Short mmCIF file of C-alpha atoms in Angstrom, two decimals:
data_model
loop_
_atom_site.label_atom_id
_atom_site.label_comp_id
_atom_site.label_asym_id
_atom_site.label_seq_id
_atom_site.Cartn_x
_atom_site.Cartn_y
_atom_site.Cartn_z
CA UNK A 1 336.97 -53.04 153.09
CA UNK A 2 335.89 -51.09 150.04
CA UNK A 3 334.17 -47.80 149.86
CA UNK A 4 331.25 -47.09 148.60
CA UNK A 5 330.81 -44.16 145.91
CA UNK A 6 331.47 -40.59 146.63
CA UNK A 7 328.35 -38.62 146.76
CA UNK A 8 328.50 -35.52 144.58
CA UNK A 9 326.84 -32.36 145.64
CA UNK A 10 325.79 -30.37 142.39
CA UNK A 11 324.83 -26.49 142.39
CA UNK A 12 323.00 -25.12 139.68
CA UNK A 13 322.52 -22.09 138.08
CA UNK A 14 319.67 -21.65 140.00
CA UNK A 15 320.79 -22.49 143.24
CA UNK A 16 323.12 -20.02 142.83
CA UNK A 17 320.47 -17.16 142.15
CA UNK A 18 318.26 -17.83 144.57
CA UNK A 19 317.79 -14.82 146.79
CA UNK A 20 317.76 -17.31 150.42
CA UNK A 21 321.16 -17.24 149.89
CA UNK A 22 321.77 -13.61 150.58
CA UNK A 23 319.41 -13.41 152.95
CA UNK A 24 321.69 -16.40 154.78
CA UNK A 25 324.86 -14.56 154.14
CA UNK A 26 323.45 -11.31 155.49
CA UNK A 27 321.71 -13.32 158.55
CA UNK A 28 325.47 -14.77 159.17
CA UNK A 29 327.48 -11.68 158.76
CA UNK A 30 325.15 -10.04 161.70
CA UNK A 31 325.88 -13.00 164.12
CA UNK A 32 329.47 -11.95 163.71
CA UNK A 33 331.49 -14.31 161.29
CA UNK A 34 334.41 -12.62 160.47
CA UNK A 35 337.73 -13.74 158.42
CA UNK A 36 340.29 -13.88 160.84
CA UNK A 37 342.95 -10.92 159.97
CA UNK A 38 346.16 -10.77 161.55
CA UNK A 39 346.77 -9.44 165.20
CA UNK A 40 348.96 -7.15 164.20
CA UNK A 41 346.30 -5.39 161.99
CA UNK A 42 343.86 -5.17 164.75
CA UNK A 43 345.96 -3.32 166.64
CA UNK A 44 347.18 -0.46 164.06
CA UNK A 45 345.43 2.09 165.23
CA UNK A 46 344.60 1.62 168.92
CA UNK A 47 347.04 3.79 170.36
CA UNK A 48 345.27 6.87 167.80
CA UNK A 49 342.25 6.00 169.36
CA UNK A 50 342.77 6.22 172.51
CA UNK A 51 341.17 9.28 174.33
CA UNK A 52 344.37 10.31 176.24
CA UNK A 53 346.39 10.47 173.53
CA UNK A 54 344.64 12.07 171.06
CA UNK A 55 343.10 14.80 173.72
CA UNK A 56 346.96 15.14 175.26
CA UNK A 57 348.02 15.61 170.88
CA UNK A 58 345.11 18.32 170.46
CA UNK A 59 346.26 20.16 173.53
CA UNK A 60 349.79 19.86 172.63
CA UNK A 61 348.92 21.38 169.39
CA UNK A 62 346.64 24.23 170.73
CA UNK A 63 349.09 25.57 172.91
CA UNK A 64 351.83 25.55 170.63
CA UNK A 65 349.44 27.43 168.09
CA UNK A 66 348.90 29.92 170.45
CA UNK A 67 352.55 30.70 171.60
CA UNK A 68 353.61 30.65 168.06
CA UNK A 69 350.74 33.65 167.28
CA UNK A 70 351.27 35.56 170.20
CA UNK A 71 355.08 35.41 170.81
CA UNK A 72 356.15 38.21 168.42
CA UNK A 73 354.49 40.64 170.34
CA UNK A 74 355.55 39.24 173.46
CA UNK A 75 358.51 40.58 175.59
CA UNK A 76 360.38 39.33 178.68
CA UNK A 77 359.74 42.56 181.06
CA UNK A 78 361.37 45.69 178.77
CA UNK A 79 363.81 45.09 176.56
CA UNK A 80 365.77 47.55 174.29
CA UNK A 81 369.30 48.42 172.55
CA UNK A 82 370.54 51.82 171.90
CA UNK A 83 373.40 54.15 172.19
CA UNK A 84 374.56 55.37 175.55
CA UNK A 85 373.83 59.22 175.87
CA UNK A 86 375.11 59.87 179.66
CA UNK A 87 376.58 57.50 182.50
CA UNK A 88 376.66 58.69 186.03
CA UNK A 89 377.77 55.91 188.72
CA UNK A 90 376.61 57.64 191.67
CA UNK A 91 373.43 58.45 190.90
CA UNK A 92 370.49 57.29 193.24
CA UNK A 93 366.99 57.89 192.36
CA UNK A 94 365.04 60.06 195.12
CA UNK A 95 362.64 56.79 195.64
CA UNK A 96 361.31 54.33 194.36
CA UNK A 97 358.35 53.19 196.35
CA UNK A 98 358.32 48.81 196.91
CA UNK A 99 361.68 48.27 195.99
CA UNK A 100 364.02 46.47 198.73
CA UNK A 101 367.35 46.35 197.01
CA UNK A 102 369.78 49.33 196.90
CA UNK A 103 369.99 51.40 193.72
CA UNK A 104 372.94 53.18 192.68
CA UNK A 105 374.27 54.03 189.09
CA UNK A 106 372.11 55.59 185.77
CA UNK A 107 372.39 54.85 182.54
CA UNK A 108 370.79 57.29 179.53
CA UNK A 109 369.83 55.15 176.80
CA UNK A 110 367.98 56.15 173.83
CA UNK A 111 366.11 59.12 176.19
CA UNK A 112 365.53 56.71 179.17
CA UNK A 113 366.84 56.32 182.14
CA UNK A 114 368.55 53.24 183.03
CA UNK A 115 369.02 52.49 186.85
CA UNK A 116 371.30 49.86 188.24
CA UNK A 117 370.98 47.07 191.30
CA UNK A 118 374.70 46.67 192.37
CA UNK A 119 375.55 43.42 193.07
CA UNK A 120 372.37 42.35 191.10
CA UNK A 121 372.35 43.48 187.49
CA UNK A 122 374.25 41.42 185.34
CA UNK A 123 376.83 42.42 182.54
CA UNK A 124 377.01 39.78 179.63
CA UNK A 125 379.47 40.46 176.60
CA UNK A 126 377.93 39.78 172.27
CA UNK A 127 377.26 35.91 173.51
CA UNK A 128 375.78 36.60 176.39
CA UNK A 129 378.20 34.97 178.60
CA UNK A 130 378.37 37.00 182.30
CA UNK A 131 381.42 39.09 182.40
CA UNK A 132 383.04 41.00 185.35
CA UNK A 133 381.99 44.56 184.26
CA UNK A 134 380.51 47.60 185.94
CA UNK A 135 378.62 50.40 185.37
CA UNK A 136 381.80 52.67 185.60
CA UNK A 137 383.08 50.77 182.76
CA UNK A 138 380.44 52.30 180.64
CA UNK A 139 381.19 55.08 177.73
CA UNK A 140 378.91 57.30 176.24
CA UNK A 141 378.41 56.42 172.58
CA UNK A 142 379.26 52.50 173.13
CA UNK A 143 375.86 50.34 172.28
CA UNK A 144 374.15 48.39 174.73
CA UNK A 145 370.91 46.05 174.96
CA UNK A 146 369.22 46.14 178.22
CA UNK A 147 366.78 44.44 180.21
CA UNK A 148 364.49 45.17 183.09
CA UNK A 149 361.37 46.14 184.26
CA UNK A 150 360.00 49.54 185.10
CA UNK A 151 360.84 51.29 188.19
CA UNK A 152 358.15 51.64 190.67
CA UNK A 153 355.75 55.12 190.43
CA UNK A 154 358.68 55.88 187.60
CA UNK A 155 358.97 56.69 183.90
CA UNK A 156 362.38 55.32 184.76
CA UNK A 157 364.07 51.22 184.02
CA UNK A 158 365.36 48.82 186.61
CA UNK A 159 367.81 46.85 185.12
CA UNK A 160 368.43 43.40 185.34
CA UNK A 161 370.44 42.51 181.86
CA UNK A 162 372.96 44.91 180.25
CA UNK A 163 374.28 43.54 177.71
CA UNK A 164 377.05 45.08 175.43
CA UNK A 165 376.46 45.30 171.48
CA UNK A 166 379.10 46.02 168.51
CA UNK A 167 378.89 49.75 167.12
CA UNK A 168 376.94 48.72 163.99
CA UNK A 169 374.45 46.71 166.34
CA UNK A 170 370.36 47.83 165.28
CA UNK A 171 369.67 50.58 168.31
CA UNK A 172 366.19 52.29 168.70
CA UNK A 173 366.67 56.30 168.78
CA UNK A 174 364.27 57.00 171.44
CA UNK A 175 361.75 54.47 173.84
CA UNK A 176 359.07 55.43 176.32
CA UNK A 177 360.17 53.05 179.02
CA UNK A 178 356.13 53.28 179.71
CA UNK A 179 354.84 52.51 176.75
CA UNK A 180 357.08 49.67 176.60
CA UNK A 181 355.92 48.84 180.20
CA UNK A 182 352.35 48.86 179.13
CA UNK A 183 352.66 47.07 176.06
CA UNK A 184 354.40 44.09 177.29
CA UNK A 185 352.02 44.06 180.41
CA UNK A 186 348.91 43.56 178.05
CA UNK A 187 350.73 40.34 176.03
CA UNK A 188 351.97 39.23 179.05
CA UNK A 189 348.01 39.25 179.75
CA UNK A 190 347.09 37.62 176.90
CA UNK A 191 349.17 35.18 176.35
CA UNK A 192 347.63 32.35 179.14
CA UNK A 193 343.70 33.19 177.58
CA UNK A 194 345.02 33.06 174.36
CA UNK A 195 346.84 29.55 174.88
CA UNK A 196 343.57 28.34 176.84
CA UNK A 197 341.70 29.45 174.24
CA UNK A 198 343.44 28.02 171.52
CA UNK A 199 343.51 24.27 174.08
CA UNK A 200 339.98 24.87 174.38
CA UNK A 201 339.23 24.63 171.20
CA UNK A 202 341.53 22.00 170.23
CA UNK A 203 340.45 20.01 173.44
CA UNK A 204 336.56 20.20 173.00
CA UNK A 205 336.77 19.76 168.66
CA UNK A 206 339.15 16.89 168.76
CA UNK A 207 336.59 13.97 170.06
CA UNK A 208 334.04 15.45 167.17
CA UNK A 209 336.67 15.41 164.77
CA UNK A 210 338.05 11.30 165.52
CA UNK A 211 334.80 10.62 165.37
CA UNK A 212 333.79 12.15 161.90
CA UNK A 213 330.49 14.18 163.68
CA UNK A 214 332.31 17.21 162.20
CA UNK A 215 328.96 19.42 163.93
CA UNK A 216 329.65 18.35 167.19
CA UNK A 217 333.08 19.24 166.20
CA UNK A 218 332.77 22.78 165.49
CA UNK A 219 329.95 23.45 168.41
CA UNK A 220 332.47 21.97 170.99
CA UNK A 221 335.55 23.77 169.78
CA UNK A 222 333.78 26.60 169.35
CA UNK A 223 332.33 26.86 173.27
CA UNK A 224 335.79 25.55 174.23
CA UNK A 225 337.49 28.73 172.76
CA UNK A 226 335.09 31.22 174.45
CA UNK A 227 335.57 29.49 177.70
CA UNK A 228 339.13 29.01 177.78
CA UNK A 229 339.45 32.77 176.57
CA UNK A 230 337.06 34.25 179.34
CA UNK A 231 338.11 31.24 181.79
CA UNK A 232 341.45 31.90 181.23
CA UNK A 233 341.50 35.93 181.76
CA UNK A 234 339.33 35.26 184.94
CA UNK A 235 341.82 32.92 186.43
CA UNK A 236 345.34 34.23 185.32
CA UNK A 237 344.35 37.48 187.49
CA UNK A 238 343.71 35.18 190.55
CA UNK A 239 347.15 33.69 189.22
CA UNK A 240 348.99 36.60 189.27
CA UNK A 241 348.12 37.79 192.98
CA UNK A 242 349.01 34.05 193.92
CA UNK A 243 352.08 35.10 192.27
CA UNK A 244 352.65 37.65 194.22
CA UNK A 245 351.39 36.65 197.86
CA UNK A 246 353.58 34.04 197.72
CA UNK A 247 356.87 35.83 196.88
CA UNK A 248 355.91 38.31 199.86
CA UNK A 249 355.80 35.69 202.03
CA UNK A 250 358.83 34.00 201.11
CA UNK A 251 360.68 36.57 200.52
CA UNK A 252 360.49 38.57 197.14
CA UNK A 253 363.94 38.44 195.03
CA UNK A 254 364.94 40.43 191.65
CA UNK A 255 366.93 37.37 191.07
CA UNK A 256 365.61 33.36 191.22
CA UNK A 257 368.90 32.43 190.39
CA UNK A 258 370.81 33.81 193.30
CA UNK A 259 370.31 31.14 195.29
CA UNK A 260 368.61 27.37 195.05
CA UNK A 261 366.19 28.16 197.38
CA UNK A 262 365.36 31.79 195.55
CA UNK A 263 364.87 29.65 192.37
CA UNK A 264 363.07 26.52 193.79
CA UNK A 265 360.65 29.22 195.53
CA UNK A 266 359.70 30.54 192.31
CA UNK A 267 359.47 27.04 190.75
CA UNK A 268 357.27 26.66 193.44
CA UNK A 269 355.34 30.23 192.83
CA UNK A 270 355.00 29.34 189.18
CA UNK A 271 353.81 25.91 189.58
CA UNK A 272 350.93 27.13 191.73
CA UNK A 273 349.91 30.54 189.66
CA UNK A 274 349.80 27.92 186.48
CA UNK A 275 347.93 25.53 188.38
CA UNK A 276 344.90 27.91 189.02
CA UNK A 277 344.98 29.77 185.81
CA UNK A 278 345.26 26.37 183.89
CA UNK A 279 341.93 25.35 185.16
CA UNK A 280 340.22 26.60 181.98
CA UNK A 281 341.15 24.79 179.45
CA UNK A 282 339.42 21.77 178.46
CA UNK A 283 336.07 22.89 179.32
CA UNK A 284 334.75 23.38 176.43
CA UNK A 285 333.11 19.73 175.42
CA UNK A 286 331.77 19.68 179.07
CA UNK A 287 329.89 22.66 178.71
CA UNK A 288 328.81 22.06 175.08
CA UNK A 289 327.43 18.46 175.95
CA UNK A 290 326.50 19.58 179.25
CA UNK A 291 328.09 17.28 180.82
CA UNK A 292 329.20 17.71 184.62
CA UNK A 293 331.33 14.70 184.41
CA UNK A 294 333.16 15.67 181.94
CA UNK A 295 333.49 19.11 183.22
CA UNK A 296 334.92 18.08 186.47
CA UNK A 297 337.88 15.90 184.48
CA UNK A 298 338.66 19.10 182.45
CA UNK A 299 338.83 20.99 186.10
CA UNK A 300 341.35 18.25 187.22
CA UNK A 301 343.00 17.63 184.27
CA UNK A 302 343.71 21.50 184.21
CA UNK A 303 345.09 22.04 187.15
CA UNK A 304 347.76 19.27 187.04
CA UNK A 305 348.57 20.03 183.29
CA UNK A 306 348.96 23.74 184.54
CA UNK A 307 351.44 22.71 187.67
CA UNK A 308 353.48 20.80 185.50
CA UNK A 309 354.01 22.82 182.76
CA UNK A 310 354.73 25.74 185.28
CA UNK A 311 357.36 23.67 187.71
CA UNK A 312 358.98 22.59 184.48
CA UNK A 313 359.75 25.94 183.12
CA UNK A 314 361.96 27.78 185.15
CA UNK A 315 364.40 25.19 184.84
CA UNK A 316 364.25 24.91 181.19
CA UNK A 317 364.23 28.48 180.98
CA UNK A 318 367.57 28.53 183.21
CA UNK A 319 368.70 25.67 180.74
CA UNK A 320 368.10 27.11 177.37
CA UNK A 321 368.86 30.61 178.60
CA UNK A 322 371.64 30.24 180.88
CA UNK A 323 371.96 32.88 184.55
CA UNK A 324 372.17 36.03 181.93
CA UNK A 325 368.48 35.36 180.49
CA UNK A 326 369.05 38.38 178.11
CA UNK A 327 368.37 35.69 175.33
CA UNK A 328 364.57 35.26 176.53
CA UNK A 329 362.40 32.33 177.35
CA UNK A 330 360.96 31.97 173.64
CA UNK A 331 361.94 28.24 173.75
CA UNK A 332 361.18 27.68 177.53
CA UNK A 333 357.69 29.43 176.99
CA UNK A 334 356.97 27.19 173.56
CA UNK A 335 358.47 24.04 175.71
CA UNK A 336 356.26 24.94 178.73
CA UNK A 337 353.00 26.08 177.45
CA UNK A 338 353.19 23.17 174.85
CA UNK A 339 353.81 20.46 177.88
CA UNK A 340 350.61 21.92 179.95
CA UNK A 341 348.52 21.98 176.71
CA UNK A 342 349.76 18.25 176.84
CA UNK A 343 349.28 17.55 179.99
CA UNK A 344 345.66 19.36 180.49
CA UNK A 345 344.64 16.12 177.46
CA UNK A 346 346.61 13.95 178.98
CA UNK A 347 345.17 14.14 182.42
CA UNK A 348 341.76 14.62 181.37
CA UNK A 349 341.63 11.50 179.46
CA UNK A 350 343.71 9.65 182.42
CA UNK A 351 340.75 10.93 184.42
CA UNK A 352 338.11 9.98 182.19
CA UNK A 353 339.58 6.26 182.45
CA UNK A 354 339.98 6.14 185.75
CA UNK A 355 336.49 7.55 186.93
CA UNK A 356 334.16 6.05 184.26
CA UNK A 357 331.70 3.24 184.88
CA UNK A 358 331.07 1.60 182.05
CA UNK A 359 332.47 1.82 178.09
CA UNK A 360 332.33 0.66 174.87
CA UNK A 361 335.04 -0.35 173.33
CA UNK A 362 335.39 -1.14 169.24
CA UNK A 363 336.59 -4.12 168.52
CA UNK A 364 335.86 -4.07 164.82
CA UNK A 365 334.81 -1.41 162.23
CA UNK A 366 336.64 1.80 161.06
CA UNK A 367 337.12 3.31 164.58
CA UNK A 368 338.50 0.07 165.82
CA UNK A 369 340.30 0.66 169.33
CA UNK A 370 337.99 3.66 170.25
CA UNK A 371 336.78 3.71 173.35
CA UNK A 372 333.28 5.63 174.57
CA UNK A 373 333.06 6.26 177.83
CA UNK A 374 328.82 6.90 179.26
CA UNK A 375 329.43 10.04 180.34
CA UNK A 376 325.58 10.38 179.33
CA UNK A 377 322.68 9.24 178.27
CA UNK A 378 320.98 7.95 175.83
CA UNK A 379 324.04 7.11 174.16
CA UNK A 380 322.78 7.02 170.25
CA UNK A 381 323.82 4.29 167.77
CA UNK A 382 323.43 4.88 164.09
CA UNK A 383 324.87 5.71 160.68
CA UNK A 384 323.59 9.47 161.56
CA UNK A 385 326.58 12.08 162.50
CA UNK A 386 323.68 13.54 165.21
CA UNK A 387 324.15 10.34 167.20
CA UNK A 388 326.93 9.30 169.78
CA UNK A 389 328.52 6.77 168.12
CA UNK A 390 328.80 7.26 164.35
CA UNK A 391 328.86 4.39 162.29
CA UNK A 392 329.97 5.47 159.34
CA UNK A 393 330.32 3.70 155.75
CA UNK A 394 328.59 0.71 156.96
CA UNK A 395 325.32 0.34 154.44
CA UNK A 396 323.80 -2.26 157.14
CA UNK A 397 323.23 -0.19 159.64
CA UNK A 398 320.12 2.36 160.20
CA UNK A 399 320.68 6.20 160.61
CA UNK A 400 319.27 5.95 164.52
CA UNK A 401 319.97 2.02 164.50
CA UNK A 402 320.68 1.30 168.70
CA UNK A 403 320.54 3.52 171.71
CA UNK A 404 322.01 2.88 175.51
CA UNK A 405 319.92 4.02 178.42
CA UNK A 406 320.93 4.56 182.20
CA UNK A 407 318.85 1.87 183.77
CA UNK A 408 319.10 2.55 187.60
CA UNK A 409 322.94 0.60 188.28
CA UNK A 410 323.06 -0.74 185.20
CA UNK A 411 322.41 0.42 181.39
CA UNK A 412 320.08 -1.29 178.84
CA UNK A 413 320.63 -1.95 174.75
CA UNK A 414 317.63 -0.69 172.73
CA UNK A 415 317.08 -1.78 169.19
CA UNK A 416 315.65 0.78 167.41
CA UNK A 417 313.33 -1.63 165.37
CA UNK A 418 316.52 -1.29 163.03
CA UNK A 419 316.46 -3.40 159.35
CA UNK A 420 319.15 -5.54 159.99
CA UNK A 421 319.30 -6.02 163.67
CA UNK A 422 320.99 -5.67 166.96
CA UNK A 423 323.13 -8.69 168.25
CA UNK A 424 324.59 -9.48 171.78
CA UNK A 425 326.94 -12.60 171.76
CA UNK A 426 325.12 -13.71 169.00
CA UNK A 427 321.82 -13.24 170.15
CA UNK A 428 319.34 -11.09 168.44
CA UNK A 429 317.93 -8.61 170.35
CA UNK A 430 314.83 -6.29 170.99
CA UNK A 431 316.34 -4.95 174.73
CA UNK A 432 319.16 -6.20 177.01
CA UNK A 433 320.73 -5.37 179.93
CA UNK A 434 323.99 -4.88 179.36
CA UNK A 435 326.75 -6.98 181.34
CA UNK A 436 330.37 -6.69 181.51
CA UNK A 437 331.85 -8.66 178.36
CA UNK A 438 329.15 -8.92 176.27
CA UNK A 439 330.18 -8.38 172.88
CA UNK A 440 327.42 -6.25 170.55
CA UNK A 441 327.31 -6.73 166.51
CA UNK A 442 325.40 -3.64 164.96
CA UNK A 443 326.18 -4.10 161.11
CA UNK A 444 329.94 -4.91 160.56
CA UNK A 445 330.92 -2.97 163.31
CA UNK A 446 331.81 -4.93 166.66
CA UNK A 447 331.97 -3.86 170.48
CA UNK A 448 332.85 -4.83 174.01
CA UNK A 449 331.30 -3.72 177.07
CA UNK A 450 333.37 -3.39 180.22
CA UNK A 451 332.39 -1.83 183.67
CA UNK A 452 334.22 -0.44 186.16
CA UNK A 453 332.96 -2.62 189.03
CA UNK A 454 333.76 -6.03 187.53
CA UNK A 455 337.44 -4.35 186.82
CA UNK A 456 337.97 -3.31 190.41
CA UNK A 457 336.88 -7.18 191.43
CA UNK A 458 339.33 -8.69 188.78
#
């Protein structure tokens, strides 16, 4: 059977000038051809983009910025070395008021006076490694670093630590065991408002910042750092007395690490005072976007970051430090304060995901993998940094292209009467009521829409 002759199809010059073409090409690339890429590709980035990790980085990296600026002027209770002027082993203070252990011993040490809790204060050698040692043991002249807190309605130092030092060891001629008192009280202060501060901001910039709308960026950071500051003060005061009821009701003790139950009580203690004052941070892009959604996962989030972070740091305190402590919680305090700023992002973005309706995620365009939760409406579409979603280096798309709208139990795509058009599985559109897996083309940029309901029923 022979075949007839191949037909030729001929483009000329003018064919290939002619402006329907363009306007084809343009009309094609809005219904959503794409050249397939690799899987692999798609996926770079995802994990970046998603909201918990990113907000659990930020936090991460706000508390860690805030231990790192206020932990040189921060002190474990009083600590001091100098020479030893005057030991007397039998001396007992005439009373000091709140204190349930017996006191018996004084130590003059650079013009203050040193008391020790037999039984209870701890004598470490240069490494800090406990030794069997005594107050009696003590010389006049020898060098010694100690540790402590101030005495009750006293100018005077319990101690806790004594720790002995070579000759040539740095000493300090003369403290004021109250000035040392007061000092480290108003760091020890700081320190929670400065670190939910410092999350605040990190928390409530971050979204502004992955998303390139470098104004919402700075107004969100910004209210997250005055909030977590003035948050954080109010709350590490109801902290502290939580603190302190607590270890009145179970039983006070100088020492956590006398027993397991001493130290799992103060686990315990910790893990609750942290939980309150931890409730701060995040709240920043809540209160910025006014948003009462997103204020009440910030709230959560807080909280279980904070109890974390504060059951975890007594024992990595005990295993950085060892029973002396002398050495100081500097690591245990970064490690700590670093895991709740962690887990205050974490746990707000778990809680984002787990009590959102409806999202957007981007399939394709430069924040592919982000997700947008409708935490509220409209939710503004455009190549504008004032809207939303900011879809940036994409020429196709108008400045206030699309917008989303709550439409009673549902929500509704609006095309803005936009140049180039808005497309939902491949469909033009003027308005649509959005339904789970629809996929929306605005420009080159490509989304999903999921909802919470049709999740629970899969």
């Amino acid at each position: 059977m022979s075949e007839g002759p191949v037909r030729k199809i001929v483009i000329t010059k003018e064919d290939l000038l002619d402006p329907k073409i363009d306007e084809a090409i343009t009309i094609e690339q809005s219904y959503g051809a794409r050249v397939a890429g690799p899987v692999e590709e798609k996926r770079r980035f995802s994990l970046f983009y998603s909201n918990w990790f990113y907000l659990m980085l930020a936090g991460a990296i706000g508390a860690f910025a805030a231990w790192a600026l206020i932990e040189p002027y921060f002190a474990d209770g009083i600590i001091f070395s100098g020479r030893i002027e005057q030991v007397d082993p039998q001396a007992v203070p005439f009373a000091f008021y709140g204190t349930t252990f017996a006191i018996k011993g004084r130590i003059r040490v650079a013009g203050a006076d040193v008391y020790v809790i037999p039984e209870k204060t701890r004598f470490t050698d240069e490494q800090k490694k406990v030794i069997p040692y005594s107050i009696g043991d003590l010389k006049p002249g020898q060098v010694i670093t100690v540790m402590g807190e101030q005495a009750p309605d006293s100018s005077s130092m319990l101690a806790v630590v004594v720790q002995l030092q070579q000759p040539d060891w740095p000493v300090t001629a003369r403290v004021s065991v109250s000035e040392l008192a007061t000092t480290q009280i108003i760091f020890a202060f700081l320190l929670f408002p400065m670190v939910a501060a410092f999350v605040g901001l990190m928390i409530g910039s971050v979204e502004g910042i992955i998303c390139r709308t470098f104004s919402r960026a700075a107004w969100c950071g910004a209210v997250g750092l005055i909030a977590g500051l003035v948050g954080g003060a109010i709350s590490v005061i109801i902290a502290g007395l939580i603190f302190a009821l607590i270890g009145l009701i179970g039983g006070d003790s100088a020492d956590p690490t006398a027993s397991a139950g001493a130290f799992v009580l103060f686990m315990f203690r910790r893990g609750l005072a942290w939980t309150v004052a931890g409730v701060a941070m995040g709240l920043g892009q809540g209160i910025a976007l006014k948003s009462g959604k997103l204020v009440v996962n910030a709230i959560i989030g807080g909280m279980v970051g904070g109890l974390l972070g504060g059951l975890l740091f007594d024992p990595i305190n005990l295993l950085i430090a060892g029973r002396a402590l002398l050495s100081g919680a500097e690591a245990s305090r970064a490690i700590g304060l670093t895991i709740i700023g962690g887990a205050v992002g974490l746990m707000i973005g778990f809680t984002d995901m787990l009590t959102r309706d409806a999202w957007l995620k981007v399939i394709q365009g430069p924040l592919r993998g982000k997700e947008f939760s409708f935490n509220r409406t409209p939710i503004r579409m455009g190549s504008s940094p004032k809207n939303e979603i900011y879809l940036f280096k994409d020429l196709k798309i108008d400045p206030n292209h699309a917008e989303i709208n709550k439409l009673r139990d549902t929500y509704e795509l609006v095309d803005n009467e936009s140049s180039t058009g808005t497309f939902v599985n491949g469909q033009r559109i003027k308005r649509h009521r959005l339904a789970d897996g629809d996929s929306i083309h605005i420009g080159d940029s490509e989304f999903s829409y999921s909802t919470r309901e049709k999740k629970a029923r899969s």
